[in-house]
JSON list of C-alpha atoms in Angstrom, two decimals:
[
{"chain": "A", "resi": 249, "resn": "GLY", "atom": "CA", "xyz": [20.57, -58.15, -20.68]},
{"chain": "A", "resi": 250, "resn": "THR", "atom": "CA", "xyz": [20.69, -54.29, -20.49]},
{"chain": "A", "resi": 251, "resn": "THR", "atom": "CA", "xyz": [23.37, -52.02, -21.69]},
{"chain": "A", "resi": 252, "resn": "THR", "atom": "CA", "xyz": [23.86, -48.45, -20.38]},
{"chain": "A", "resi": 253, "resn": "ILE", "atom": "CA", "xyz": [25.38, -45.59, -22.45]},
{"chain": "A", "resi": 254, "resn": "SER", "atom": "CA", "xyz": [25.80, -42.25, -20.78]},
{"chain": "A", "resi": 255, "resn": "LEU", "atom": "CA", "xyz": [25.89, -38.78, -22.05]},
{"chain": "A", "resi": 256, "resn": "GLU", "atom": "CA", "xyz": [25.85, -35.26, -20.34]},
{"chain": "A", "resi": 257, "resn": "ALA", "atom": "CA", "xyz": [22.87, -33.12, -21.54]},
{"chain": "A", "resi": 258, "resn": "THR", "atom": "CA", "xyz": [23.89, -30.01, -23.06]},
{"chain": "A", "resi": 259, "resn": "SER", "atom": "CA", "xyz": [21.08, -27.10, -22.67]},
{"chain": "A", "resi": 260, "resn": "GLY", "atom": "CA", "xyz": [18.65, -29.78, -21.59]},
{"chain": "A", "resi": 261, "resn": "VAL", "atom": "CA", "xyz": [19.35, -31.99, -24.70]},
{"chain": "A", "resi": 262, "resn": "ALA", "atom": "CA", "xyz": [21.39, -35.20, -24.85]},
{"chain": "A", "resi": 263, "resn": "ASP", "atom": "CA", "xyz": [22.10, -35.82, -28.42]},
{"chain": "A", "resi": 264, "resn": "PHE", "atom": "CA", "xyz": [23.77, -39.20, -28.67]},
{"chain": "A", "resi": 265, "resn": "SER", "atom": "CA", "xyz": [24.81, -38.73, -32.29]},
{"chain": "A", "resi": 266, "resn": "SER", "atom": "CA", "xyz": [27.41, -36.44, -30.94]},
{"chain": "A", "resi": 267, "resn": "LEU", "atom": "CA", "xyz": [29.20, -39.53, -29.77]},
{"chain": "A", "resi": 268, "resn": "GLY", "atom": "CA", "xyz": [30.87, -39.93, -33.32]},
{"chain": "A", "resi": 269, "resn": "ALA", "atom": "CA", "xyz": [29.54, -43.54, -33.73]},
{"chain": "A", "resi": 270, "resn": "ALA", "atom": "CA", "xyz": [26.25, -44.93, -34.30]},
{"chain": "A", "resi": 271, "resn": "ILE", "atom": "CA", "xyz": [24.38, -46.87, -31.63]},
{"chain": "A", "resi": 272, "resn": "THR", "atom": "CA", "xyz": [23.42, -50.34, -32.90]},
{"chain": "A", "resi": 273, "resn": "LEU", "atom": "CA", "xyz": [21.53, -53.53, -31.79]},
{"chain": "A", "resi": 274, "resn": "ASP", "atom": "CA", "xyz": [23.12, -56.69, -33.27]},
{"chain": "A", "resi": 275, "resn": "ILE", "atom": "CA", "xyz": [20.88, -59.34, -32.10]},
{"chain": "A", "resi": 276, "resn": "GLN", "atom": "CA", "xyz": [17.38, -59.77, -33.70]},
{"chain": "A", "resi": 277, "resn": "GLY", "atom": "CA", "xyz": [14.63, -59.32, -31.45]},
{"chain": "A", "resi": 278, "resn": "ASN", "atom": "CA", "xyz": [12.20, -56.87, -29.82]},
{"chain": "A", "resi": 279, "resn": "TYR", "atom": "CA", "xyz": [13.73, -53.97, -27.64]},
{"chain": "A", "resi": 280, "resn": "VAL", "atom": "CA", "xyz": [12.75, -50.93, -25.68]},
{"chain": "A", "resi": 281, "resn": "ILE", "atom": "CA", "xyz": [15.19, -48.00, -25.20]},
{"chain": "A", "resi": 282, "resn": "THR", "atom": "CA", "xyz": [14.91, -46.17, -21.82]},
{"chain": "A", "resi": 283, "resn": "ALA", "atom": "CA", "xyz": [16.25, -42.49, -21.35]},
{"chain": "A", "resi": 284, "resn": "GLY", "atom": "CA", "xyz": [16.57, -41.54, -17.78]},
{"chain": "A", "resi": 285, "resn": "THR", "atom": "CA", "xyz": [18.16, -39.24, -15.00]},
{"chain": "A", "resi": 286, "resn": "ASP", "atom": "CA", "xyz": [18.97, -39.94, -11.64]},
{"chain": "A", "resi": 287, "resn": "SER", "atom": "CA", "xyz": [15.42, -38.91, -10.70]},
{"chain": "A", "resi": 288, "resn": "ASN", "atom": "CA", "xyz": [13.14, -39.75, -13.79]},
{"chain": "A", "resi": 289, "resn": "SER", "atom": "CA", "xyz": [13.15, -41.95, -16.90]},
{"chain": "A", "resi": 290, "resn": "GLN", "atom": "CA", "xyz": [11.06, -42.51, -20.11]},
{"chain": "A", "resi": 291, "resn": "ALA", "atom": "CA", "xyz": [10.69, -45.68, -22.22]},
{"chain": "A", "resi": 292, "resn": "SER", "atom": "CA", "xyz": [10.60, -45.54, -26.06]},
{"chain": "A", "resi": 293, "resn": "GLY", "atom": "CA", "xyz": [8.16, -47.64, -28.09]},
{"chain": "A", "resi": 294, "resn": "SER", "atom": "CA", "xyz": [9.22, -51.21, -29.00]},
{"chain": "A", "resi": 295, "resn": "ILE", "atom": "CA", "xyz": [11.93, -51.38, -31.50]},
{"chain": "A", "resi": 296, "resn": "VAL", "atom": "CA", "xyz": [12.02, -54.52, -33.76]},
{"chain": "A", "resi": 297, "resn": "ILE", "atom": "CA", "xyz": [15.49, -55.68, -34.92]},
{"chain": "A", "resi": 298, "resn": "SER", "atom": "CA", "xyz": [15.24, -58.13, -37.96]},
{"chain": "A", "resi": 299, "resn": "PRO", "atom": "CA", "xyz": [17.77, -60.45, -39.72]},
{"chain": "A", "resi": 300, "resn": "GLY", "atom": "CA", "xyz": [19.41, -58.44, -42.29]},
{"chain": "A", "resi": 301, "resn": "PRO", "atom": "CA", "xyz": [20.90, -59.69, -45.85]},
{"chain": "A", "resi": 302, "resn": "ALA", "atom": "CA", "xyz": [23.62, -62.34, -45.55]},
{"chain": "A", "resi": 303, "resn": "VAL", "atom": "CA", "xyz": [27.10, -61.22, -45.43]},
{"chain": "A", "resi": 304, "resn": "SER", "atom": "CA", "xyz": [28.81, -64.38, -44.31]},
{"chain": "A", "resi": 305, "resn": "PHE", "atom": "CA", "xyz": [28.33, -68.00, -44.06]},
{"chain": "A", "resi": 306, "resn": "GLN", "atom": "CA", "xyz": [29.69, -71.13, -42.33]},
{"chain": "A", "resi": 307, "resn": "VAL", "atom": "CA", "xyz": [29.60, -74.84, -43.20]},
{"chain": "A", "resi": 308, "resn": "THR", "atom": "CA", "xyz": [27.85, -75.79, -39.92]},
{"chain": "A", "resi": 309, "resn": "THR", "atom": "CA", "xyz": [27.31, -79.56, -40.62]},
{"chain": "A", "resi": 310, "resn": "GLN", "atom": "CA", "xyz": [30.22, -81.06, -42.37]},
{"chain": "A", "resi": 311, "resn": "PRO", "atom": "CA", "xyz": [29.85, -83.68, -45.02]},
{"chain": "A", "resi": 312, "resn": "SER", "atom": "CA", "xyz": [30.12, -87.22, -43.69]},
{"chain": "A", "resi": 313, "resn": "ASP", "atom": "CA", "xyz": [32.41, -90.43, -44.98]},
{"chain": "A", "resi": 314, "resn": "SER", "atom": "CA", "xyz": [30.51, -92.23, -47.58]},
{"chain": "A", "resi": 315, "resn": "ASP", "atom": "CA", "xyz": [30.57, -95.29, -49.97]},
{"chain": "A", "resi": 316, "resn": "GLY", "atom": "CA", "xyz": [31.23, -94.32, -53.53]},
{"chain": "A", "resi": 317, "resn": "GLY", "atom": "CA", "xyz": [27.93, -93.29, -55.18]},
{"chain": "A", "resi": 318, "resn": "ALA", "atom": "CA", "xyz": [25.67, -94.37, -52.47]},
{"chain": "A", "resi": 319, "resn": "ALA", "atom": "CA", "xyz": [25.06, -92.50, -49.07]},
{"chain": "A", "resi": 320, "resn": "THR", "atom": "CA", "xyz": [24.62, -88.71, -49.62]},
{"chain": "A", "resi": 321, "resn": "LEU", "atom": "CA", "xyz": [27.33, -86.36, -47.81]},
{"chain": "A", "resi": 322, "resn": "ASP", "atom": "CA", "xyz": [24.56, -83.89, -46.35]},
{"chain": "A", "resi": 323, "resn": "PRO", "atom": "CA", "xyz": [26.59, -80.83, -45.52]},
{"chain": "A", "resi": 324, "resn": "LEU", "atom": "CA", "xyz": [24.59, -77.82, -43.96]},
{"chain": "A", "resi": 325, "resn": "ILE", "atom": "CA", "xyz": [25.37, -74.04, -44.84]},
{"chain": "A", "resi": 326, "resn": "THR", "atom": "CA", "xyz": [24.17, -71.24, -42.63]},
{"chain": "A", "resi": 327, "resn": "LEU", "atom": "CA", "xyz": [24.06, -67.74, -43.81]},
{"chain": "A", "resi": 328, "resn": "TYR", "atom": "CA", "xyz": [24.56, -64.77, -41.34]},
{"chain": "A", "resi": 329, "resn": "ASP", "atom": "CA", "xyz": [23.85, -61.08, -41.45]},
{"chain": "A", "resi": 330, "resn": "LEU", "atom": "CA", "xyz": [26.21, -58.31, -39.86]},
{"chain": "A", "resi": 331, "resn": "GLY", "atom": "CA", "xyz": [24.97, -58.91, -36.34]},
{"chain": "A", "resi": 332, "resn": "THR", "atom": "CA", "xyz": [25.64, -62.57, -36.77]},
{"chain": "A", "resi": 333, "resn": "ASN", "atom": "CA", "xyz": [21.94, -63.53, -36.73]},
{"chain": "A", "resi": 334, "resn": "ILE", "atom": "CA", "xyz": [20.92, -66.19, -39.13]},
{"chain": "A", "resi": 335, "resn": "ALA", "atom": "CA", "xyz": [19.88, -64.43, -42.37]},
{"chain": "A", "resi": 336, "resn": "ALA", "atom": "CA", "xyz": [16.50, -66.01, -42.59]},
{"chain": "A", "resi": 337, "resn": "THR", "atom": "CA", "xyz": [15.20, -63.77, -45.18]},
{"chain": "A", "resi": 338, "resn": "SER", "atom": "CA", "xyz": [18.15, -64.11, -47.57]},
{"chain": "A", "resi": 339, "resn": "ALA", "atom": "CA", "xyz": [17.41, -65.74, -51.00]},
{"chain": "A", "resi": 340, "resn": "ALA", "atom": "CA", "xyz": [21.07, -65.74, -52.20]},
{"chain": "A", "resi": 341, "resn": "ASP", "atom": "CA", "xyz": [21.86, -69.00, -53.84]},
{"chain": "A", "resi": 342, "resn": "VAL", "atom": "CA", "xyz": [24.33, -71.30, -52.57]},
{"chain": "A", "resi": 343, "resn": "THR", "atom": "CA", "xyz": [26.68, -73.54, -54.59]},
{"chain": "A", "resi": 344, "resn": "VAL", "atom": "CA", "xyz": [28.82, -76.45, -53.91]},
{"chain": "A", "resi": 345, "resn": "THR", "atom": "CA", "xyz": [31.88, -77.75, -56.06]},
{"chain": "A", "resi": 346, "resn": "LYS", "atom": "CA", "xyz": [34.64, -80.21, -55.79]},
{"chain": "A", "resi": 347, "resn": "ASP", "atom": "CA", "xyz": [37.60, -78.03, -54.28]},
{"chain": "A", "resi": 348, "resn": "SER", "atom": "CA", "xyz": [40.90, -78.36, -56.13]},
{"chain": "A", "resi": 349, "resn": "SER", "atom": "CA", "xyz": [42.62, -79.84, -52.96]},
{"chain": "A", "resi": 350, "resn": "SER", "atom": "CA", "xyz": [40.73, -82.98, -53.36]},
{"chain": "A", "resi": 351, "resn": "THR", "atom": "CA", "xyz": [42.95, -86.03, -54.13]},
{"chain": "A", "resi": 352, "resn": "GLY", "atom": "CA", "xyz": [40.04, -88.06, -55.47]},
{"chain": "A", "resi": 353, "resn": "GLY", "atom": "CA", "xyz": [39.21, -88.27, -59.21]},
{"chain": "A", "resi": 354, "resn": "GLY", "atom": "CA", "xyz": [35.44, -88.38, -58.86]},
{"chain": "A", "resi": 355, "resn": "SER", "atom": "CA", "xyz": [32.82, -85.89, -59.69]},
{"chain": "A", "resi": 356, "resn": "LEU", "atom": "CA", "xyz": [29.80, -84.50, -57.71]},
{"chain": "A", "resi": 357, "resn": "SER", "atom": "CA", "xyz": [26.37, -85.56, -58.65]},
{"chain": "A", "resi": 358, "resn": "GLY", "atom": "CA", "xyz": [22.95, -84.23, -57.41]},
{"chain": "A", "resi": 359, "resn": "THR", "atom": "CA", "xyz": [21.58, -80.72, -56.96]},
{"chain": "A", "resi": 360, "resn": "LYS", "atom": "CA", "xyz": [24.56, -78.45, -56.54]},
{"chain": "A", "resi": 361, "resn": "THR", "atom": "CA", "xyz": [23.01, -74.95, -56.25]},
{"chain": "A", "resi": 362, "resn": "LEU", "atom": "CA", "xyz": [20.09, -74.21, -53.72]},
{"chain": "A", "resi": 363, "resn": "THR", "atom": "CA", "xyz": [18.20, -71.32, -52.35]},
{"chain": "A", "resi": 364, "resn": "PRO", "atom": "CA", "xyz": [18.36, -71.15, -48.59]},
{"chain": "A", "resi": 365, "resn": "ASN", "atom": "CA", "xyz": [15.36, -71.81, -46.67]},
{"chain": "A", "resi": 366, "resn": "ASN", "atom": "CA", "xyz": [15.40, -69.72, -43.26]},
{"chain": "A", "resi": 367, "resn": "GLY", "atom": "CA", "xyz": [19.09, -69.06, -43.56]},
{"chain": "A", "resi": 368, "resn": "ARG", "atom": "CA", "xyz": [20.05, -72.80, -44.18]},
{"chain": "A", "resi": 369, "resn": "VAL", "atom": "CA", "xyz": [20.79, -74.87, -46.86]},
{"chain": "A", "resi": 370, "resn": "THR", "atom": "CA", "xyz": [21.02, -78.77, -46.72]},
{"chain": "A", "resi": 371, "resn": "PHE", "atom": "CA", "xyz": [22.74, -80.41, -49.52]},
{"chain": "A", "resi": 372, "resn": "ASP", "atom": "CA", "xyz": [20.65, -83.70, -49.00]},
{"chain": "A", "resi": 373, "resn": "ASP", "atom": "CA", "xyz": [21.54, -85.50, -52.54]},
{"chain": "A", "resi": 374, "resn": "ILE", "atom": "CA", "xyz": [24.96, -85.02, -53.18]},
{"chain": "A", "resi": 375, "resn": "THR", "atom": "CA", "xyz": [27.22, -88.15, -53.82]},
{"chain": "A", "resi": 376, "resn": "ILE", "atom": "CA", "xyz": [30.58, -88.56, -55.24]},
{"chain": "A", "resi": 377, "resn": "ASN", "atom": "CA", "xyz": [31.19, -91.55, -57.47]},
{"chain": "A", "resi": 378, "resn": "SER", "atom": "CA", "xyz": [34.79, -92.37, -57.20]},
{"chain": "A", "resi": 379, "resn": "ALA", "atom": "CA", "xyz": [36.89, -93.54, -54.07]},
{"chain": "A", "resi": 380, "resn": "GLY", "atom": "CA", "xyz": [39.41, -90.95, -52.49]},
{"chain": "A", "resi": 381, "resn": "THR", "atom": "CA", "xyz": [39.69, -87.77, -50.36]},
{"chain": "A", "resi": 382, "resn": "TYR", "atom": "CA", "xyz": [37.54, -84.92, -51.30]},
{"chain": "A", "resi": 383, "resn": "VAL", "atom": "CA", "xyz": [37.24, -81.30, -50.20]},
{"chain": "A", "resi": 384, "resn": "LEU", "atom": "CA", "xyz": [33.79, -79.54, -50.90]},
{"chain": "A", "resi": 385, "resn": "LYS", "atom": "CA", "xyz": [34.02, -75.72, -51.64]},
{"chain": "A", "resi": 386, "resn": "PHE", "atom": "CA", "xyz": [30.84, -73.37, -51.27]},
{"chain": "A", "resi": 387, "resn": "ALA", "atom": "CA", "xyz": [29.82, -70.12, -52.55]},
{"chain": "A", "resi": 388, "resn": "VAL", "atom": "CA", "xyz": [26.97, -67.69, -52.04]},
{"chain": "A", "resi": 389, "resn": "ALA", "atom": "CA", "xyz": [25.90, -65.33, -54.63]},
{"chain": "A", "resi": 390, "resn": "THR", "atom": "CA", "xyz": [26.13, -62.22, -52.85]},
{"chain": "A", "resi": 391, "resn": "ILE", "atom": "CA", "xyz": [29.36, -62.94, -50.65]},
{"chain": "A", "resi": 392, "resn": "SER", "atom": "CA", "xyz": [32.83, -62.87, -52.32]},
{"chain": "A", "resi": 393, "resn": "ALA", "atom": "CA", "xyz": [34.38, -65.12, -49.75]},
{"chain": "A", "resi": 394, "resn": "THR", "atom": "CA", "xyz": [34.27, -68.89, -50.19]},
{"chain": "A", "resi": 395, "resn": "GLN", "atom": "CA", "xyz": [34.16, -71.56, -47.60]},
{"chain": "A", "resi": 396, "resn": "THR", "atom": "CA", "xyz": [35.53, -75.21, -47.62]},
{"chain": "A", "resi": 397, "resn": "SER", "atom": "CA", "xyz": [34.62, -78.27, -45.70]},
{"chain": "A", "resi": 398, "resn": "ASP", "atom": "CA", "xyz": [36.76, -80.65, -44.01]},
{"chain": "A", "resi": 399, "resn": "ALA", "atom": "CA", "xyz": [38.30, -83.56, -45.87]},
{"chain": "A", "resi": 400, "resn": "VAL", "atom": "CA", "xyz": [35.73, -86.45, -46.51]},
{"chain": "A", "resi": 401, "resn": "SER", "atom": "CA", "xyz": [36.83, -90.01, -47.40]},
{"chain": "A", "resi": 402, "resn": "ILE", "atom": "CA", "xyz": [34.70, -91.69, -49.94]},
{"chain": "A", "resi": 403, "resn": "LEU", "atom": "CA", "xyz": [35.16, -95.50, -49.64]},
{"chain": "A", "resi": 404, "resn": "ALA", "atom": "CA", "xyz": [34.47, -98.58, -51.82]},
{"chain": "A", "resi": 405, "resn": "GLY", "atom": "CA", "xyz": [31.23, -99.84, -50.94]},
{"chain": "A", "resi": 406, "resn": "ASN", "atom": "CA", "xyz": [29.23, -103.39, -51.15]},
{"chain": "A", "resi": 407, "resn": "ALA", "atom": "CA", "xyz": [28.74, -104.89, -54.65]},
{"chain": "A", "resi": 408, "resn": "ALA", "atom": "CA", "xyz": [25.92, -103.21, -56.50]},
{"chain": "A", "resi": 409, "resn": "GLN", "atom": "CA", "xyz": [27.20, -104.22, -60.14]},
{"chain": "A", "resi": 410, "resn": "VAL", "atom": "CA", "xyz": [28.21, -107.36, -61.75]},
{"chain": "A", "resi": 411, "resn": "VAL", "atom": "CA", "xyz": [30.43, -106.90, -64.61]},
{"chain": "A", "resi": 412, "resn": "PHE", "atom": "CA", "xyz": [31.96, -109.34, -67.31]},
{"chain": "A", "resi": 413, "resn": "THR", "atom": "CA", "xyz": [35.49, -108.23, -67.25]},
{"chain": "A", "resi": 414, "resn": "THR", "atom": "CA", "xyz": [36.10, -111.27, -69.64]},
{"chain": "A", "resi": 415, "resn": "GLY", "atom": "CA", "xyz": [33.55, -113.20, -71.35]},
{"chain": "A", "resi": 416, "resn": "PRO", "atom": "CA", "xyz": [33.63, -116.80, -71.89]},
{"chain": "A", "resi": 417, "resn": "SER", "atom": "CA", "xyz": [34.95, -117.62, -75.54]},
{"chain": "A", "resi": 418, "resn": "ASP", "atom": "CA", "xyz": [33.03, -119.69, -78.11]},
{"chain": "A", "resi": 419, "resn": "SER", "atom": "CA", "xyz": [33.64, -123.37, -77.84]},
{"chain": "A", "resi": 420, "resn": "THR", "atom": "CA", "xyz": [32.47, -126.94, -79.04]},
{"chain": "A", "resi": 421, "resn": "GLY", "atom": "CA", "xyz": [30.02, -129.14, -77.16]},
{"chain": "A", "resi": 422, "resn": "GLY", "atom": "CA", "xyz": [32.12, -130.65, -73.98]},
{"chain": "A", "resi": 423, "resn": "GLN", "atom": "CA", "xyz": [35.19, -128.66, -74.66]},
{"chain": "A", "resi": 424, "resn": "ILE", "atom": "CA", "xyz": [36.69, -126.43, -72.13]},
{"chain": "A", "resi": 425, "resn": "PHE", "atom": "CA", "xyz": [36.37, -122.73, -73.01]},
{"chain": "A", "resi": 426, "resn": "THR", "atom": "CA", "xyz": [39.62, -121.34, -74.34]},
{"chain": "A", "resi": 427, "resn": "THR", "atom": "CA", "xyz": [38.89, -118.10, -72.38]},
{"chain": "A", "resi": 428, "resn": "GLN", "atom": "CA", "xyz": [37.32, -118.45, -68.80]},
{"chain": "A", "resi": 429, "resn": "PRO", "atom": "CA", "xyz": [35.06, -115.64, -67.33]},
{"chain": "A", "resi": 430, "resn": "VAL", "atom": "CA", "xyz": [36.29, -113.26, -64.99]},
{"chain": "A", "resi": 431, "resn": "ILE", "atom": "CA", "xyz": [33.62, -111.38, -63.14]},
{"chain": "A", "resi": 432, "resn": "THR", "atom": "CA", "xyz": [34.30, -108.21, -61.59]},
{"chain": "A", "resi": 433, "resn": "LEU", "atom": "CA", "xyz": [31.93, -106.45, -58.60]},
{"chain": "A", "resi": 434, "resn": "ASN", "atom": "CA", "xyz": [31.62, -102.73, -58.36]},
{"chain": "A", "resi": 435, "resn": "ASP", "atom": "CA", "xyz": [29.82, -100.57, -55.93]},
{"chain": "A", "resi": 436, "resn": "ALA", "atom": "CA", "xyz": [27.14, -98.00, -56.82]},
{"chain": "A", "resi": 437, "resn": "GLY", "atom": "CA", "xyz": [29.86, -95.65, -57.86]},
{"chain": "A", "resi": 438, "resn": "GLY", "atom": "CA", "xyz": [31.64, -98.15, -60.21]},
{"chain": "A", "resi": 439, "resn": "ASN", "atom": "CA", "xyz": [34.45, -98.45, -57.72]},
{"chain": "A", "resi": 440, "resn": "LEU", "atom": "CA", "xyz": [35.92, -102.18, -57.26]},
{"chain": "A", "resi": 441, "resn": "ALA", "atom": "CA", "xyz": [34.08, -103.62, -54.30]},
{"chain": "A", "resi": 442, "resn": "SER", "atom": "CA", "xyz": [37.33, -105.00, -53.06]},
{"chain": "A", "resi": 443, "resn": "THR", "atom": "CA", "xyz": [36.67, -104.70, -49.08]},
{"chain": "A", "resi": 444, "resn": "GLN", "atom": "CA", "xyz": [33.15, -106.37, -48.70]},
{"chain": "A", "resi": 445, "resn": "ASN", "atom": "CA", "xyz": [33.36, -108.72, -45.81]},
{"chain": "A", "resi": 446, "resn": "PRO", "atom": "CA", "xyz": [32.25, -111.39, -45.99]},
{"chain": "A", "resi": 447, "resn": "ALA", "atom": "CA", "xyz": [33.10, -111.70, -49.74]},
{"chain": "A", "resi": 448, "resn": "PRO", "atom": "CA", "xyz": [29.98, -112.23, -52.12]},
{"chain": "A", "resi": 449, "resn": "SER", "atom": "CA", "xyz": [29.81, -115.30, -53.95]},
{"chain": "A", "resi": 450, "resn": "VAL", "atom": "CA", "xyz": [29.36, -115.09, -57.82]},
{"chain": "A", "resi": 451, "resn": "ILE", "atom": "CA", "xyz": [27.05, -117.98, -59.28]},
{"chain": "A", "resi": 452, "resn": "LEU", "atom": "CA", "xyz": [27.06, -118.73, -63.10]},
{"chain": "A", "resi": 453, "resn": "THR", "atom": "CA", "xyz": [23.86, -119.87, -64.85]},
{"chain": "A", "resi": 454, "resn": "ILE", "atom": "CA", "xyz": [23.29, -120.20, -68.49]},
{"chain": "A", "resi": 455, "resn": "THR", "atom": "CA", "xyz": [20.34, -119.11, -70.52]},
{"chain": "A", "resi": 456, "resn": "ASP", "atom": "CA", "xyz": [19.40, -121.14, -73.91]},
{"chain": "A", "resi": 457, "resn": "SER", "atom": "CA", "xyz": [18.46, -118.64, -76.28]},
{"chain": "A", "resi": 458, "resn": "ALA", "atom": "CA", "xyz": [16.31, -120.95, -78.02]},
{"chain": "A", "resi": 459, "resn": "ASP", "atom": "CA", "xyz": [13.98, -121.93, -75.41]},
{"chain": "A", "resi": 460, "resn": "GLY", "atom": "CA", "xyz": [14.75, -119.36, -72.73]},
{"chain": "A", "resi": 461, "resn": "VAL", "atom": "CA", "xyz": [15.60, -122.07, -70.07]},
{"chain": "A", "resi": 462, "resn": "VAL", "atom": "CA", "xyz": [17.93, -121.16, -67.27]},
{"chain": "A", "resi": 463, "resn": "SER", "atom": "CA", "xyz": [20.08, -123.81, -66.07]},
{"chain": "A", "resi": 464, "resn": "SER", "atom": "CA", "xyz": [23.40, -124.98, -64.53]},
{"chain": "A", "resi": 465, "resn": "SER", "atom": "CA", "xyz": [23.17, -128.62, -65.36]},
{"chain": "A", "resi": 466, "resn": "ASN", "atom": "CA", "xyz": [24.96, -128.36, -68.61]},
{"chain": "A", "resi": 467, "resn": "LEU", "atom": "CA", "xyz": [27.58, -125.92, -67.40]},
{"chain": "A", "resi": 468, "resn": "LEU", "atom": "CA", "xyz": [30.81, -126.89, -65.79]},
{"chain": "A", "resi": 469, "resn": "ALA", "atom": "CA", "xyz": [31.08, -130.53, -66.23]},
{"chain": "A", "resi": 470, "resn": "SER", "atom": "CA", "xyz": [34.20, -129.98, -64.56]},
{"chain": "A", "resi": 471, "resn": "GLY", "atom": "CA", "xyz": [35.18, -127.19, -62.15]},
{"chain": "A", "resi": 472, "resn": "SER", "atom": "CA", "xyz": [32.56, -125.10, -60.13]},
{"chain": "A", "resi": 473, "resn": "SER", "atom": "CA", "xyz": [29.87, -122.70, -61.19]},
{"chain": "A", "resi": 474, "resn": "THR", "atom": "CA", "xyz": [30.10, -120.66, -57.94]},
{"chain": "A", "resi": 475, "resn": "MET", "atom": "CA", "xyz": [32.97, -118.82, -56.70]},
{"chain": "A", "resi": 476, "resn": "ALA", "atom": "CA", "xyz": [33.58, -116.29, -53.64]},
{"chain": "A", "resi": 477, "resn": "ALA", "atom": "CA", "xyz": [34.87, -112.99, -55.00]},
{"chain": "A", "resi": 478, "resn": "SER", "atom": "CA", "xyz": [38.51, -112.31, -54.03]},
{"chain": "A", "resi": 479, "resn": "ALA", "atom": "CA", "xyz": [39.02, -108.53, -53.67]},
{"chain": "A", "resi": 480, "resn": "GLY", "atom": "CA", "xyz": [35.91, -107.90, -55.74]},
{"chain": "A", "resi": 481, "resn": "VAL", "atom": "CA", "xyz": [36.87, -110.28, -58.62]},
{"chain": "A", "resi": 482, "resn": "ALA", "atom": "CA", "xyz": [35.75, -113.79, -59.12]},
{"chain": "A", "resi": 483, "resn": "ASP", "atom": "CA", "xyz": [38.32, -115.47, -61.80]},
{"chain": "A", "resi": 484, "resn": "PHE", "atom": "CA", "xyz": [36.96, -118.76, -63.26]},
{"chain": "A", "resi": 485, "resn": "SER", "atom": "CA", "xyz": [40.07, -119.47, -65.11]},
{"chain": "A", "resi": 486, "resn": "SER", "atom": "CA", "xyz": [41.07, -122.51, -62.63]},
{"chain": "A", "resi": 487, "resn": "GLN", "atom": "CA", "xyz": [37.57, -123.98, -63.01]},
{"chain": "A", "resi": 488, "resn": "ASN", "atom": "CA", "xyz": [37.60, -125.39, -66.83]},
{"chain": "A", "resi": 489, "resn": "LEU", "atom": "CA", "xyz": [34.37, -124.25, -67.58]},
{"chain": "A", "resi": 490, "resn": "LYS", "atom": "CA", "xyz": [32.41, -125.97, -70.49]},
{"chain": "A", "resi": 491, "resn": "ILE", "atom": "CA", "xyz": [29.12, -126.35, -71.74]},
{"chain": "A", "resi": 492, "resn": "LEU", "atom": "CA", "xyz": [27.78, -129.98, -72.89]},
{"chain": "A", "resi": 493, "resn": "LYS", "atom": "CA", "xyz": [24.75, -129.04, -75.15]},
{"chain": "A", "resi": 494, "resn": "ILE", "atom": "CA", "xyz": [25.32, -127.21, -78.38]},
{"chain": "A", "resi": 495, "resn": "GLY", "atom": "CA", "xyz": [23.49, -124.08, -78.70]},
{"chain": "A", "resi": 496, "resn": "THR", "atom": "CA", "xyz": [23.64, -120.37, -78.44]},
{"chain": "A", "resi": 497, "resn": "TYR", "atom": "CA", "xyz": [23.76, -118.94, -74.73]}
]
């Protein structure tokens, strides 16, 4: 587009510095300034307006909801110069932290400080381990103001870890374990995988430490060695597990 600024010449000279305010071009690009009267005009040479240093920034892509410790959040930060151009030459580091308004007790993992590339930073390996609601806070090294993201929910994911919450007790051959095993299924962030649907099944086998043979034939003369987890837990207490053959397992 074209913007026109008029000034009456004095003694044949139009001095635009007398307007009391600088004439600026905000948007980067190539420009030509033309000075003219009603009867003639003269164009300047080409003027190049380049991006300036970063003076502000925005969270241009908000982090996405995720499973604990699994998918990355991927927020995108864009830096701007005084004319709201993308500050493509800025090398000011951008840092992400967990904001104090977060209600989740987890922590951020991944690369938390990055240098912009063409005025943008994507935190593409940031994860949070514990379920809850979180707000991310961003800071730029050369800018005093900080920015926060929208709230993001970290949910319990599918089972990725199997944990013996309670292990079976020592026993004698053919006698029911006094303490029956309880298995907990956790997601990649260590959260209880309580919402996985359909619920995964836990299958118990035994390994003879003497010969390394894996078998279920000597296990569970009563009860079942397979159980569907309930809210992320497989409790074999009702199965009266026992091992028939003596040995170490």
